[in-house]
PDB file of C-alpha atoms and ligand atoms in Angstrom:
ATOM      1  CA  MET A 194       0.381  -0.059   0.236  1.00 91.00           C
ATOM      2  CA  THR A 195       0.605   3.341  -0.128  1.00 96.00           C
ATOM      3  CA  TYR A 196      -0.313   7.365   1.439  1.00 98.00           C
ATOM      4  CA  VAL A 197      -2.002   8.240  -2.049  1.00 98.00           C
ATOM      5  CA  VAL A 198      -1.956  12.937  -2.234  1.00 98.00           C
ATOM      6  CA  ASN A 199      -5.660  13.823  -3.177  1.00 97.00           C
ATOM      7  CA  ASP A 200      -7.784  17.664  -4.659  1.00 96.00           C
ATOM      8  CA  ASN A 201      -7.677  18.985  -1.660  1.00 97.00           C
ATOM      9  CA  CYS A 202      -4.389  20.122  -1.816  1.00 98.00           C
ATOM     10  CA  ILE A 203      -4.590  21.785  -5.142  1.00 98.00           C
ATOM     11  CA  ARG A 204      -4.368  25.251  -5.070  1.00 98.00           C
ATOM     12  CA  CYS A 205      -3.268  24.646  -0.907  1.00 98.00           C
ATOM     13  CA  LYS A 206      -0.434  23.593  -1.319  1.00 98.00           C
ATOM     14  CA  PHE A 207       0.619  23.789   2.891  1.00 98.00           C
ATOM     15  CA  MET A 208       2.908  21.998   2.325  1.00 98.00           C
ATOM     16  CA  ASP A 209       3.259  20.697   6.001  1.00 98.00           C
ATOM     17  CA  CYS A 210       3.389  16.916   4.985  1.00 98.00           C
ATOM     18  CA  VAL A 211       6.962  17.825   3.561  1.00 98.00           C
ATOM     19  CA  GLU A 212       8.373  18.330   6.692  1.00 96.00           C
ATOM     20  CA  VAL A 213       7.363  15.384   8.168  1.00 98.00           C
ATOM     21  CA  CYS A 214       8.146  12.302   5.615  1.00 98.00           C
ATOM     22  CA  PRO A 215      11.036   9.974   6.637  1.00 98.00           C
ATOM     23  CA  VAL A 216      12.140   9.108   3.281  1.00 98.00           C
ATOM     24  CA  ASP A 217      11.757  12.939   1.198  1.00 98.00           C
ATOM     25  CA  CYS A 218       8.906  10.917  -1.188  1.00 98.00           C
ATOM     26  CA  PHE A 219       7.240  14.163  -1.392  1.00 98.00           C
ATOM     27  CA  TYR A 220       6.828  15.892  -5.145  1.00 98.00           C
ATOM     28  CA  GLU A 221       5.527  18.655  -6.132  1.00 98.00           C
ATOM     29  CA  GLY A 222       3.260  21.021  -9.380  1.00 98.00           C
ATOM     30  CA  GLU A 223       2.386  23.721  -9.318  1.00 98.00           C
ATOM     31  CA  ASN A 224      -0.747  24.170  -7.208  1.00 97.00           C
ATOM     32  CA  MET A 225       0.001  20.818  -5.629  1.00 98.00           C
ATOM     33  CA  LEU A 226       2.543  17.931  -4.043  1.00 98.00           C
ATOM     34  CA  VAL A 227       1.803  13.690  -4.747  1.00 98.00           C
ATOM     35  CA  ILE A 228       3.458  11.003  -3.174  1.00 98.00           C
ATOM     36  CA  HIS A 229       5.606   8.636  -4.882  1.00 98.00           C
ATOM     37  CA  PRO A 230       3.414   4.768  -3.897  1.00 98.00           C
ATOM     38  CA  ASP A 231       7.415   3.005  -4.240  1.00 97.00           C
ATOM     39  CA  GLU A 232       8.802   5.481  -2.404  1.00 98.00           C
ATOM     40  CA  CYS A 233       6.310   5.429   0.819  1.00 98.00           C
ATOM     41  CA  ILE A 234       6.828   2.697   3.719  1.00 98.00           C
ATOM     42  CA  ASP A 235       3.726   3.520   4.913  1.00 97.00           C
ATOM     43  CA  CYS A 236       4.421   5.060   7.961  1.00 98.00           C
ATOM     44  CA  GLY A 237       0.743   7.878   8.447  1.00 97.00           C
ATOM     45  CA  VAL A 238       2.722  10.654   9.990  1.00 98.00           C
ATOM     46  CA  CYS A 239       2.479  12.708   7.638  1.00 98.00           C
ATOM     47  CA  GLU A 240      -1.915  12.187   7.217  1.00 98.00           C
ATOM     48  CA  PRO A 241      -2.567  14.250  10.781  1.00 98.00           C
ATOM     49  CA  GLU A 242      -0.107  17.149   9.180  1.00 98.00           C
ATOM     50  CA  CYS A 243      -2.054  17.971   6.227  1.00 98.00           C
ATOM     51  CA  PRO A 244      -5.063  20.954   7.374  1.00 97.00           C
ATOM     52  CA  VAL A 245      -7.251  20.040   4.347  1.00 98.00           C
ATOM     53  CA  ASP A 246      -7.222  16.091   5.230  1.00 97.00           C
ATOM     54  CA  ALA A 247      -5.533  15.716   1.460  1.00 98.00           C
ATOM     55  CA  ILE A 248      -3.790  12.790   1.972  1.00 98.00           C
ATOM     56  CA  LYS A 249      -5.860   8.685   2.461  1.00 97.00           C
ATOM     57  CA  PRO A 250      -4.195   5.721   3.185  1.00 97.00           C
ATOM     58  CA  ASP A 251      -4.889   4.176  -0.467  1.00 95.00           C
ATOM     59  CA  THR A 252      -6.338   1.490   1.069  1.00 94.00           C
ATOM     60  CA  GLU A 253      -9.652   3.613   1.202  1.00 93.00           C
ATOM     61  CA  PRO A 254     -11.843   3.667  -0.689  1.00 92.00           C
ATOM     62  CA  GLY A 255     -12.776   5.516  -3.760  1.00 89.00           C
ATOM     63  CA  LEU A 256      -8.204   6.755  -4.235  1.00 92.00           C
ATOM     64  CA  GLU A 257      -7.923   4.757  -7.731  1.00 93.00           C
ATOM     65  CA  LYS A 258      -7.680   8.123  -9.616  1.00 94.00           C
ATOM     66  CA  TRP A 259      -5.085   9.643  -6.714  1.00 95.00           C
ATOM     67  CA  LEU A 260      -3.028   5.921  -6.654  1.00 96.00           C
ATOM     68  CA  GLN A 261      -2.480   6.857 -10.243  1.00 97.00           C
ATOM     69  CA  VAL A 262      -2.055  10.514 -10.910  1.00 97.00           C
ATOM     70  CA  ASN A 263      -0.074  10.135  -7.468  1.00 98.00           C
ATOM     71  CA  ALA A 264       1.679   7.435  -9.618  1.00 98.00           C
ATOM     72  CA  GLU A 265       1.929   9.158 -12.589  1.00 98.00           C
ATOM     73  CA  TYR A 266       3.544  12.797 -11.449  1.00 98.00           C
ATOM     74  CA  ALA A 267       5.691  11.615  -8.335  1.00 98.00           C
ATOM     75  CA  SER A 268       7.994  10.023 -12.203  1.00 98.00           C
ATOM     76  CA  LYS A 269       6.965  14.025 -13.772  1.00 98.00           C
ATOM     77  CA  TRP A 270       7.708  16.055 -10.513  1.00 98.00           C
ATOM     78  CA  PRO A 271      10.681  16.691  -8.461  1.00 98.00           C
ATOM     79  CA  ASN A 272      11.303  16.174  -5.524  1.00 98.00           C
ATOM     80  CA  ILE A 273      10.616  18.830  -2.898  1.00 98.00           C
ATOM     81  CA  THR A 274      11.528  17.446   1.563  1.00 98.00           C
ATOM     82  CA  VAL A 275      10.644  21.633   2.569  1.00 97.00           C
ATOM     83  CA  LYS A 276       8.083  23.862   3.709  1.00 97.00           C
ATOM     84  CA  ARG A 277       7.587  27.064   1.839  1.00 97.00           C
ATOM     85  CA  ASP A 278       5.174  29.563   1.834  1.00 97.00           C
ATOM     86  CA  PRO A 279       1.725  28.758   0.578  1.00 97.00           C
ATOM     87  CA  PRO A 280       0.155  30.178  -2.637  1.00 97.00           C
ATOM     88  CA  PRO A 281      -0.895  33.495  -0.758  1.00 97.00           C
ATOM     89  CA  ASP A 282      -4.878  32.533  -1.145  1.00 97.00           C
ATOM     90  CA  ALA A 283      -4.256  29.415  -0.817  1.00 98.00           C
ATOM     91  CA  LYS A 284      -7.614  29.500   2.512  1.00 97.00           C
ATOM     92  CA  ALA A 285      -9.773  30.300  -0.421  1.00 97.00           C
ATOM     93  CA  PHE A 286      -9.275  26.837  -1.968  1.00 98.00           C
ATOM     94  CA  GLU A 287     -10.080  24.711   1.604  1.00 97.00           C
ATOM     95  CA  GLY A 288     -12.185  21.853   0.664  1.00 95.00           C
ATOM     96  CA  LYS A 289     -14.117  23.434  -3.103  1.00 96.00           C
ATOM     97  CA  PRO A 290     -14.728  20.292  -4.479  1.00 94.00           C
ATOM     98  CA  GLY A 291     -14.254  19.927  -8.363  1.00 94.00           C
ATOM     99  CA  LYS A 292     -11.085  20.966  -7.961  1.00 97.00           C
ATOM    100  CA  PHE A 293      -9.169  18.877 -10.521  1.00 96.00           C
ATOM    101  CA  ASP A 294     -11.764  19.297 -13.240  1.00 96.00           C
ATOM    102  CA  LEU A 295     -11.302  22.393 -12.664  1.00 97.00           C
ATOM    103  CA  TYR A 296      -7.060  23.487 -11.701  1.00 97.00           C
ATOM    104  CA  PHE A 297      -5.461  20.661 -11.413  1.00 97.00           C
ATOM    105  CA  SER A 298      -2.268  21.825 -13.681  1.00 98.00           C
ATOM    106  CA  PRO A 299       0.676  18.980 -14.941  1.00 98.00           C
ATOM    107  CA  GLU A 300       3.570  21.901 -15.113  1.00 98.00           C
ATOM    108  CA  PRO A 301       6.209  20.876 -12.803  1.00 98.00           C
ATOM    109  CA  GLY A 302       6.668  23.171  -9.691  1.00 98.00           C
ATOM    110  CA  GLU A 303      10.250  24.408  -7.584  1.00 97.00           C
ATOM    111  CA  GLY A 304      11.568  21.309  -5.805  1.00 96.00           C
ATOM    112  CA  ASP A 305      14.709  22.026  -4.125  1.00 95.00           C
TER     113      ASP A 305
HETATM  114 FE1  LIG B 447       6.330   9.627   3.902  1.00 55.39          FE
HETATM  115 FE2  LIG B 447       4.986   8.100   6.378  1.00 55.39          FE
HETATM  116 FE3  LIG B 447       3.457   9.810   4.623  1.00 55.39          FE
HETATM  117 FE4  LIG B 447       4.091   7.808   3.157  1.00 55.39          FE
HETATM  118  S1  LIG B 447       3.169   7.738   4.465  1.00 55.39           S
HETATM  119  S2  LIG B 447       4.111  10.143   2.619  1.00 55.39           S
HETATM  120  S3  LIG B 447       6.058   7.369   4.222  1.00 55.39           S
HETATM  121  S4  LIG B 447       5.503  10.587   5.418  1.00 55.39           S
HETATM  122 FE1  LIG B 448      -1.606  19.337  -0.133  1.00 55.39          FE
HETATM  123 FE2  LIG B 448      -1.674  18.757   2.879  1.00 55.39          FE
HETATM  124 FE3  LIG B 448      -0.175  18.656   1.889  1.00 55.39          FE
HETATM  125  S1  LIG B 448      -2.032  20.798   1.372  1.00 55.39           S
HETATM  126  S2  LIG B 448       0.782  19.796  -0.159  1.00 55.39           S
HETATM  127  S3  LIG B 448      -1.086  17.431   1.514  1.00 55.39           S
HETATM  128  S4  LIG B 448      -0.022  19.538   3.491  1.00 55.39           S
END
């Protein structure tokens, strides 16, 4: 199994998660992060760190799409291990529905 990031992260990108991951397996897109499914050791420490509940174990039902998105973009985006400032308008996107269709960007983030 692995943990996956879902669309609650999109345009929120708080990055609290990257500071706690013992194996540094978060990867950064322009407006969300993903977890590399082959690197995650399923420790679970990132899940409660996310203020918008964007991280889930893939054993929960309905996460197939997110597993696929995490797997695809973890191999395309740069690694991120250090928290930066979230987007200035992050709060405005908390809990908004349909964020993947509206805002998902395949472009890479900065990484570190
Ligand atoms: Fe990293 Fe553990 Fe979260 Fe996997 S579950 S992404 S290893 S902190
Ligand atoms: Fe995203 Fe939550 Fe991490 S918003 S960047 S998964 S702390």
